Coordinates of C-alpha atoms in Angstrom, one line a residue:
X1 CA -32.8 -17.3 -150.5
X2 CA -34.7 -16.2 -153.5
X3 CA -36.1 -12.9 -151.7
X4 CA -32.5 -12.2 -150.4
X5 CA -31.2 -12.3 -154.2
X6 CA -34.2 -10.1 -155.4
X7 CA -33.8 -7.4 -152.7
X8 CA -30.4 -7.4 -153.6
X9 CA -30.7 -7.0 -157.2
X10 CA -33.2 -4.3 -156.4
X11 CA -30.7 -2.4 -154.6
X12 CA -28.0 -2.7 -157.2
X13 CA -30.5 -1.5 -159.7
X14 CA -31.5 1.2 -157.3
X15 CA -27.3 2.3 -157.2
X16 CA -26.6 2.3 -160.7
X17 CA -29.7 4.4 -161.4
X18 CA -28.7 6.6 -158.7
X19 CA -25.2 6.7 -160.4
X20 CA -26.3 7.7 -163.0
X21 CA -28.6 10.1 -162.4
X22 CA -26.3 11.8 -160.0
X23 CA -23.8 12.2 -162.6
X24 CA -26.7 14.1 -164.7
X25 CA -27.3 16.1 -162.8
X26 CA -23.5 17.2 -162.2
X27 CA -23.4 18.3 -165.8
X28 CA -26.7 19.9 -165.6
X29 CA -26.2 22.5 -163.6
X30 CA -22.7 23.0 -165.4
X31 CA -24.5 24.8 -167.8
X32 CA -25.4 27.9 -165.3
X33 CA -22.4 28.0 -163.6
X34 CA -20.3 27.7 -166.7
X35 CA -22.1 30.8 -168.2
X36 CA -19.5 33.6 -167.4
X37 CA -16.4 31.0 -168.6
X38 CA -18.7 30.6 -172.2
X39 CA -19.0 34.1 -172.7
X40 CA -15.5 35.4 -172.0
X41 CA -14.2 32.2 -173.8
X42 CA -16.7 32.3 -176.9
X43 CA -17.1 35.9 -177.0
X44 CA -20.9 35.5 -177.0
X45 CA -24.5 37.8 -175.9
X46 CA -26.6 37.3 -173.4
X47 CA -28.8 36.4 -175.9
X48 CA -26.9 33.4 -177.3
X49 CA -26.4 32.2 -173.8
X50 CA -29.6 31.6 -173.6
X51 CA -29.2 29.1 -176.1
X52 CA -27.5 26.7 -173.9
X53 CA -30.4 25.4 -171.9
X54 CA -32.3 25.1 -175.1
X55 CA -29.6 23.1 -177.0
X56 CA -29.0 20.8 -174.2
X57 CA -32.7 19.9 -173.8
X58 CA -34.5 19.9 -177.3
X59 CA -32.8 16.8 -177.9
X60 CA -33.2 15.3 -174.9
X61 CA -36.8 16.3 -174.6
X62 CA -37.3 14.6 -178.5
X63 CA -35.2 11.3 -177.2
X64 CA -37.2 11.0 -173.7
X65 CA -40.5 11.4 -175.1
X66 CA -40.2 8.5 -178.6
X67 CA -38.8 6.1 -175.8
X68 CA -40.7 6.7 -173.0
X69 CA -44.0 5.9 -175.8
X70 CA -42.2 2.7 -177.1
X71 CA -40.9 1.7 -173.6
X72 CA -42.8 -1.7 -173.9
X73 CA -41.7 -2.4 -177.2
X74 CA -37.7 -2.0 -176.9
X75 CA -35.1 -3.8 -175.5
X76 CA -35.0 -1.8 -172.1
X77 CA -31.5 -3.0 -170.8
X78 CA -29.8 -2.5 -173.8
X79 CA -31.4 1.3 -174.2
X80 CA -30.2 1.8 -170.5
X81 CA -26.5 0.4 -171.1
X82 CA -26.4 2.1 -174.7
X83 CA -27.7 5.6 -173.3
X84 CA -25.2 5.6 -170.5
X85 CA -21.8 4.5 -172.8
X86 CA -23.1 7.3 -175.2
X87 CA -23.4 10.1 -173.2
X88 CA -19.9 9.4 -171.4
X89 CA -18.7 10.0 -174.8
X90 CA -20.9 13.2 -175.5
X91 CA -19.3 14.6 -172.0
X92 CA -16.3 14.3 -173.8
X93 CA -17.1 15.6 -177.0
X94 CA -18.7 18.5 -175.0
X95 CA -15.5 19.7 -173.3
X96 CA -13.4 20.1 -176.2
X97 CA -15.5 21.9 -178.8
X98 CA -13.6 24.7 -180.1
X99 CA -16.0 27.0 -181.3
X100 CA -19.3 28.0 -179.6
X101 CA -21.7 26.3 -182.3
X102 CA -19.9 23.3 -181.8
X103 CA -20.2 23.2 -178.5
X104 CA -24.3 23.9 -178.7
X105 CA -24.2 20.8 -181.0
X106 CA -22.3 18.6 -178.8
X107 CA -25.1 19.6 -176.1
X108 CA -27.6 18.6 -178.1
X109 CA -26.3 15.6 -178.9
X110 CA -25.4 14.4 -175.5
X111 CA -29.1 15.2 -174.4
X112 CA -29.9 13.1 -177.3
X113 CA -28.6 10.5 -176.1
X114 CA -29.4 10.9 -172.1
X115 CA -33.1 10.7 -172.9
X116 CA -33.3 6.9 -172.9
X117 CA -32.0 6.5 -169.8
X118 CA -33.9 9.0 -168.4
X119 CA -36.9 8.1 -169.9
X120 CA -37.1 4.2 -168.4
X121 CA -35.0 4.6 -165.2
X122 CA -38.0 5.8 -163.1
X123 CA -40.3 3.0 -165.3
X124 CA -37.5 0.5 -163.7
X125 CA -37.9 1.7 -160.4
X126 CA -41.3 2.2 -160.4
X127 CA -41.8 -1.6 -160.9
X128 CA -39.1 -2.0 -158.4
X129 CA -41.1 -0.3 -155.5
X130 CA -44.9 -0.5 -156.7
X131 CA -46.2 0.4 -153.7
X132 CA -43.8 3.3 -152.5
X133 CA -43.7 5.1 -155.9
X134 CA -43.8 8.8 -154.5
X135 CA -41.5 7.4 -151.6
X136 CA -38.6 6.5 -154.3
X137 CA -39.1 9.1 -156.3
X138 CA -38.8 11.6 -154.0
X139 CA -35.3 10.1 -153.8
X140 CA -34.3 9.6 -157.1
X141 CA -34.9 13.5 -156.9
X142 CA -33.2 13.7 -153.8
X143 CA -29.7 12.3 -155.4
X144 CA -30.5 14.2 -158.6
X145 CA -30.3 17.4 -156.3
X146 CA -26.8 16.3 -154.5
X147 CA -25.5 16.4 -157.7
X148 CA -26.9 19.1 -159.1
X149 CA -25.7 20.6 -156.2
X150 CA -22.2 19.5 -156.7
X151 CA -22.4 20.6 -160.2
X152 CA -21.2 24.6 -159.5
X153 CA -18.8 22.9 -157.4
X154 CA -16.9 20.6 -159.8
X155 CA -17.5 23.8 -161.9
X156 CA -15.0 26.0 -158.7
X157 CA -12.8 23.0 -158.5
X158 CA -11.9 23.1 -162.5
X159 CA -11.8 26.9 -162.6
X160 CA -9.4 27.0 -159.9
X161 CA -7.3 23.8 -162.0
X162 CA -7.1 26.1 -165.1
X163 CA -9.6 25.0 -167.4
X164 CA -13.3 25.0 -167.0
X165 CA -13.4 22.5 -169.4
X166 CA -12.2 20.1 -167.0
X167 CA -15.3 19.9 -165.7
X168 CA -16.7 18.1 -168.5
X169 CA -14.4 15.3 -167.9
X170 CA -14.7 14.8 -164.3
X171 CA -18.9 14.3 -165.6
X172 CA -17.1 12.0 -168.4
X173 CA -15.7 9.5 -166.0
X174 CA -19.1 9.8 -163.8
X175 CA -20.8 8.2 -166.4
X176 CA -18.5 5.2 -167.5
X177 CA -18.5 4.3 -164.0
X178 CA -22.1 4.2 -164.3
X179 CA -22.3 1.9 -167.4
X180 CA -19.8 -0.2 -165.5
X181 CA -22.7 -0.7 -163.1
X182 CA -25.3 -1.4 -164.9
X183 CA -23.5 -4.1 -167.4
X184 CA -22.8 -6.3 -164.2
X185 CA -26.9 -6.4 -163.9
X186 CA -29.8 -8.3 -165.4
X187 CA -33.6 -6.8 -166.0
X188 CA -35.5 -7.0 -163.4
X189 CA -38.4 -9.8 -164.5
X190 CA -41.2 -7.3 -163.0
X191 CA -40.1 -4.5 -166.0
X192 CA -41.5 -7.3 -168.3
X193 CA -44.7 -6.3 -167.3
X194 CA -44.6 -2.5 -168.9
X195 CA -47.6 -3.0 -171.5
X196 CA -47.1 -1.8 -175.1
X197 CA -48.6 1.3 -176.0
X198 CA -51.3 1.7 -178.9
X199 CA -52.4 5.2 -180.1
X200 CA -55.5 4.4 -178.6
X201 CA -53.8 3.7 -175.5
X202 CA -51.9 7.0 -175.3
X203 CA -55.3 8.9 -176.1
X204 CA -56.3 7.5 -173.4
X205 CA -53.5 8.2 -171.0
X206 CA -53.0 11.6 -171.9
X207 CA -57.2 12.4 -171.6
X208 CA -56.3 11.3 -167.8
X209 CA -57.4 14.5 -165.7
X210 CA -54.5 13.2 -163.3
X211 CA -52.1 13.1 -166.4
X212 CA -53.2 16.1 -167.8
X213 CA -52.7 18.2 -164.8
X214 CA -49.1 17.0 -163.6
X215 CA -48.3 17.7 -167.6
X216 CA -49.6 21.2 -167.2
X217 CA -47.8 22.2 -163.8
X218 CA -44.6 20.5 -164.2
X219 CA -44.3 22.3 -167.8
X220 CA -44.4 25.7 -165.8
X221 CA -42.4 24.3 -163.1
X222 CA -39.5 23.5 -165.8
X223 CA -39.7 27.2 -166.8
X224 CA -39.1 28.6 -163.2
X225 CA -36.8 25.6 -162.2
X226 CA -34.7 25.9 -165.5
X227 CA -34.5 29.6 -165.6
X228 CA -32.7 29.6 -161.8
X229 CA -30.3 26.8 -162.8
X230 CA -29.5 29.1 -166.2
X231 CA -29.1 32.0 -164.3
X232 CA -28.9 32.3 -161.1
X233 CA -25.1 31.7 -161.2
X234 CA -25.0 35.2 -163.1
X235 CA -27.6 37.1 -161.5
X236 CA -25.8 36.5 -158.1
X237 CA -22.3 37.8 -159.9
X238 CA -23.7 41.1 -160.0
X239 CA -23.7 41.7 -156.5
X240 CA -21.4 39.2 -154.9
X241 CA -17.8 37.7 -156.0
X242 CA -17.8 35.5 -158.8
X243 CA -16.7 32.6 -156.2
X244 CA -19.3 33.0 -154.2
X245 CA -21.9 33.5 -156.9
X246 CA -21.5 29.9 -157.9
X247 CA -22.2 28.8 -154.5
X248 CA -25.6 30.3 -154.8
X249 CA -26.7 27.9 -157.1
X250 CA -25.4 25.7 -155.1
X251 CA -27.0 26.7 -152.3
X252 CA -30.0 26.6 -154.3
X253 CA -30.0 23.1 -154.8
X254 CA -28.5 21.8 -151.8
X255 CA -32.2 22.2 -150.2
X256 CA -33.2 20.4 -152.3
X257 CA -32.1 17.4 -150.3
X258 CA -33.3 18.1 -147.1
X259 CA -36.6 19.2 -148.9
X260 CA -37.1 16.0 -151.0
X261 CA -36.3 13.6 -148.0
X262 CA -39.0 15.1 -146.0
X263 CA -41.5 15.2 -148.9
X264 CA -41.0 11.8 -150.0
X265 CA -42.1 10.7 -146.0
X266 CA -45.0 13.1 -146.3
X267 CA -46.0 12.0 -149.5
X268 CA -45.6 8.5 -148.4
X269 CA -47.6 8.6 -145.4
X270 CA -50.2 11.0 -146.3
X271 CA -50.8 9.3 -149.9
X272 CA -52.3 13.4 -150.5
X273 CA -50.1 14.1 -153.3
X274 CA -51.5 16.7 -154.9
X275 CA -52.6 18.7 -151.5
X276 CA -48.4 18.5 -150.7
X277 CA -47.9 20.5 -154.0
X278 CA -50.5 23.2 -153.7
X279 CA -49.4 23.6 -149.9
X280 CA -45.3 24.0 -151.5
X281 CA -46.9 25.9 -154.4
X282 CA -48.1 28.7 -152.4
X283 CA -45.1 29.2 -150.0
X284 CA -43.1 29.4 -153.0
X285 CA -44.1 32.5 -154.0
X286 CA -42.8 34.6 -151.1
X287 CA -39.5 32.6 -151.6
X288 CA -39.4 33.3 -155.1
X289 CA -40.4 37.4 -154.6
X290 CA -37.8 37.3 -151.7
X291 CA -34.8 36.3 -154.1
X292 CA -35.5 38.3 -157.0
X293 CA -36.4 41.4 -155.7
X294 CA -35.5 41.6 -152.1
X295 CA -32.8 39.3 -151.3
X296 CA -29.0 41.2 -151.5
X297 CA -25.8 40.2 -150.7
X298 CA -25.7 38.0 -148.1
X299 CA -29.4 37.3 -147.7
X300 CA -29.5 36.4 -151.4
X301 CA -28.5 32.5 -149.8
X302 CA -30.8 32.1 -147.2
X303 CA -33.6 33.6 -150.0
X304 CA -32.7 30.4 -151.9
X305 CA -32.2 28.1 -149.6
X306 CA -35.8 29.0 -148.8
X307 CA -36.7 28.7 -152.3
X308 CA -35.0 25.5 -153.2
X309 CA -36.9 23.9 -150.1
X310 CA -40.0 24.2 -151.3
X311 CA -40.3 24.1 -154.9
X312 CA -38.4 20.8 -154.6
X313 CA -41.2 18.6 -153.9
X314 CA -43.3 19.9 -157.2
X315 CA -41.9 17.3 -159.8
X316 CA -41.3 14.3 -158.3
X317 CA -44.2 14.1 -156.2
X318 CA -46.5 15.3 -159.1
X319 CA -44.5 12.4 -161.2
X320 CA -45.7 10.0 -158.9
X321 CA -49.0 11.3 -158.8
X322 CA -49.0 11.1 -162.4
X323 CA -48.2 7.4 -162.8
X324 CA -50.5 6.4 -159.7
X325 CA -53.3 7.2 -161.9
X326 CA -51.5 4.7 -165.0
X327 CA -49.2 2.3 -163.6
X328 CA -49.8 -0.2 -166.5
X329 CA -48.1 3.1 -168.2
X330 CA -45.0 4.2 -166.1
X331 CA -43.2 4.2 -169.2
X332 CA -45.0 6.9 -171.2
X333 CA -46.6 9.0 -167.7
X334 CA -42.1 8.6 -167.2
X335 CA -41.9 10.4 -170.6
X336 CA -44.4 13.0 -170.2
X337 CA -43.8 14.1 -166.9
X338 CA -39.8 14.1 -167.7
X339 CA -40.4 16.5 -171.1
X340 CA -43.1 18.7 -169.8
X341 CA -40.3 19.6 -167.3
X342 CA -37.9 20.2 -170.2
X343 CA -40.1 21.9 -172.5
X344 CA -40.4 24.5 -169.6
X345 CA -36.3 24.4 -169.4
X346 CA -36.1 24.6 -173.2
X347 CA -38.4 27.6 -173.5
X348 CA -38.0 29.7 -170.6
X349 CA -34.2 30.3 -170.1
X350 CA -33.9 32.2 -173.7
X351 CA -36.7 33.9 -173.3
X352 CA -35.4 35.8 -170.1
X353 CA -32.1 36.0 -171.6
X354 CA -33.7 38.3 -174.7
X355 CA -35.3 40.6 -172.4
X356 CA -32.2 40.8 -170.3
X357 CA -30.5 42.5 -172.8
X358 CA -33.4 44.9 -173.3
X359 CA -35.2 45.2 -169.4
X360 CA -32.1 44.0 -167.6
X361 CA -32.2 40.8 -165.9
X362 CA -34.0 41.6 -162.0
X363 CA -36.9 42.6 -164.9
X364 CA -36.8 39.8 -167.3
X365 CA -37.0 37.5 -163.9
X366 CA -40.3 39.1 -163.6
X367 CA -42.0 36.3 -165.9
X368 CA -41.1 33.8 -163.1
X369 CA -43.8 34.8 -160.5
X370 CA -46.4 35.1 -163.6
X371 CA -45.2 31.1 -164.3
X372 CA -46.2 30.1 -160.3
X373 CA -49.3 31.7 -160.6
X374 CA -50.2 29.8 -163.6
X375 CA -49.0 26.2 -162.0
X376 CA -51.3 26.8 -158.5
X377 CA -54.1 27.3 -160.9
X378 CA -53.5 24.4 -163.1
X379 CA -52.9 22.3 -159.9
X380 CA -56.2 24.1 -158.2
X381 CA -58.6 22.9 -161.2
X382 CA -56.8 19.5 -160.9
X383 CA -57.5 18.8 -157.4
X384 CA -61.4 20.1 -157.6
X385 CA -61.7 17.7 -160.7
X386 CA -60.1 15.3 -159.1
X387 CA -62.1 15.7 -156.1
X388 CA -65.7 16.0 -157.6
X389 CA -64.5 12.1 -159.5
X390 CA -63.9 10.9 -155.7
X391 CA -59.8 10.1 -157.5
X392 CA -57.4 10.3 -154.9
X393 CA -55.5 13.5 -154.8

């Protein structure tokens, strides 16, 4: 009976994270697809939209990272129920900002207040299922890519209702529904076993050749991965109808599902983490070439289909490889991997909207191969050192 209760509470944990997280990444990829409304509505530069991936993640990047490091040392429930209440209200606050600064605050403050969720749910789950970490990560992903795949969607759906800021509220009610979840729940007992973390402790986790390489790549990754969700949305509406430019993106992301699934059986069966990324790593380049300078029309969605299939299994199967190597951890190897991936989102995105305006933006895309290149080596060393220490990889 008592095994019956647990797998059940495991489950309902398991929903209401998935809720969540879901619901993320529905206003997530708002952002990209939202772009053209902004601009005509704010009366803003290519440059300033740029600014919207950053202000949406610096916060959350700040938030993830302090709770992730004191993960054993707060009330983890609470943080969970608080973070998702709060950010229902940010979705709010985020829809009806009148002015464009406004509105960069508001998404800086809503990814404030994301970050604790985000940066114990996989902690949570990664006690939950000990021994099929890659396995439930690669689903957590998978969920986080149906609705990020949705997000352009919801994004269609509100344009075509009158008001793009509608959007903002479907994401509102996404989230209460969530914190309505998770209020019905209790901790599960084996999160009571996330160890506090000394300075001396988090020397020691980040000096982890296993921790210091998933940092490295997934920091890159968030760069490339950050850069399409931004914009890709407008780099398709200059050859196709703005309609049907939206449903790149989501095109983009839908493969991300079918991708993940597969990976998270590969990675569970194989245990060869690391070898699954380099192998994804490297068909991603002719993918990524294919879409940014070759793709047109048309083939512009079966270039990102192809994309979005295989870059998808880079961060949550690097995650898990991550917090294989310090379990005792999953907290703060949670937090790292999470804002390495945002300090890529964070940085990238401007930087291609500033040379837009002076290279145009099929140029300023350029950078995006240059950041692959960078991640296979990164991973490469990795796996040799890894390798040579007889680790697994």
């Amino acid at each position: 009976m008592a095994e019956t209760t647990d797998r059940r509470e495991r489950l309902l944990w398991t929903v209401a994270i998935f809720a969540f997280v879901t619901t993320d990444a529905v206003g997530f990829q708002l952002r990209g697809a939202l772009l053209p409304s902004i601009e005509e509505s704010f009366e803003v530069s290519q440059g300033l939209l740029g600014l919207v991936a950053t202000a949406g993640t610096l916060g959350f990047v700040a938030s993830v990272l302090v709770v992730g490091l004191v993960a054993g040392r707060i009330d983890i429930y609470r943080a969970l129920v608080g973070s998702a209440a709060v950010v229902a209200v940010g979705a709010v606050l985020t829809g009806i900002a009148p002015v464009f600064l406004v509105f960069l605050a508001a998404l800086f403050l809503r990814g404030v207040a994301t970050g604790p969720f985000r940066a114990l749910d996989r902690a949570v789950l990664g006690h939950l299922y000990p021994e099929g970490r890659a396995r439930i990560f690669n689903r957590y992903a998978l969920v986080w890519a149906a609705g990020a795949a949705a997000g352009p969607l919801v994004v269609t759906a509100a344009l075509a209702a009158g008001n793009w800021r509608f959007a903002y509220g479907v994401v509102a009610v996404g989230f209460l529904v969530s914190t309505v979840l998770l209020v019905r729940l209790d901790l599960p007992e084996s999160v009571a076993t996330e160890r506090e973390l000394t300075l001396d402790d988090l020397r020691e986790v980040l000096r982890e050749p296993a921790v210091a390489g998933m940092a490295g790549v997934l920091v890159f990754n968030g760069g490339i991965e950050g850069t399409l969700f931004t914009w890709l949305p407008y780099f398709a509406a200059r050859q196709l109808p703005a309609a049907e430019a939206n449903l790149v993106l989501s095109t983009f992301l839908a493969a991300y599902v079918p991708g993940r699934l597969a990976y998270s059986y590969l990675a569970d069966r194989t245990g060869r983490t690391l070898d699954l990324v380099l192998v994804t790593l490297t068909l991603t380049m002719p993918a990524l070439l294919a879409t940014i300078y070759l793709a047109d029309g048309r083939w512009l969605f079966v270039a990102v289909f192809a994309l979005g299939l295989v870059i998808s299994a880079t961060f949550p199967t690097l995650s898990a490889f991550g917090m294989n190597a310090a379990p005792e951890y999953s907290g703060p190897v949670n937090a790292i991997s999470t804002s390495a991936g945002y300090v890529g989102i964070a940085l990238v995105p401007p930087v291609v909207g500033l040379l837009a305006e002076r290279v145009g933006l099929r140029a300023a895309l350029g950078i995006l191969p240059a950041l692959l290149v960078a991640m296979l080596v990164v991973a490469g060393v990795t796996r040799v050192y890894q390798a040579r220490r007889g680790a697994p990889t």
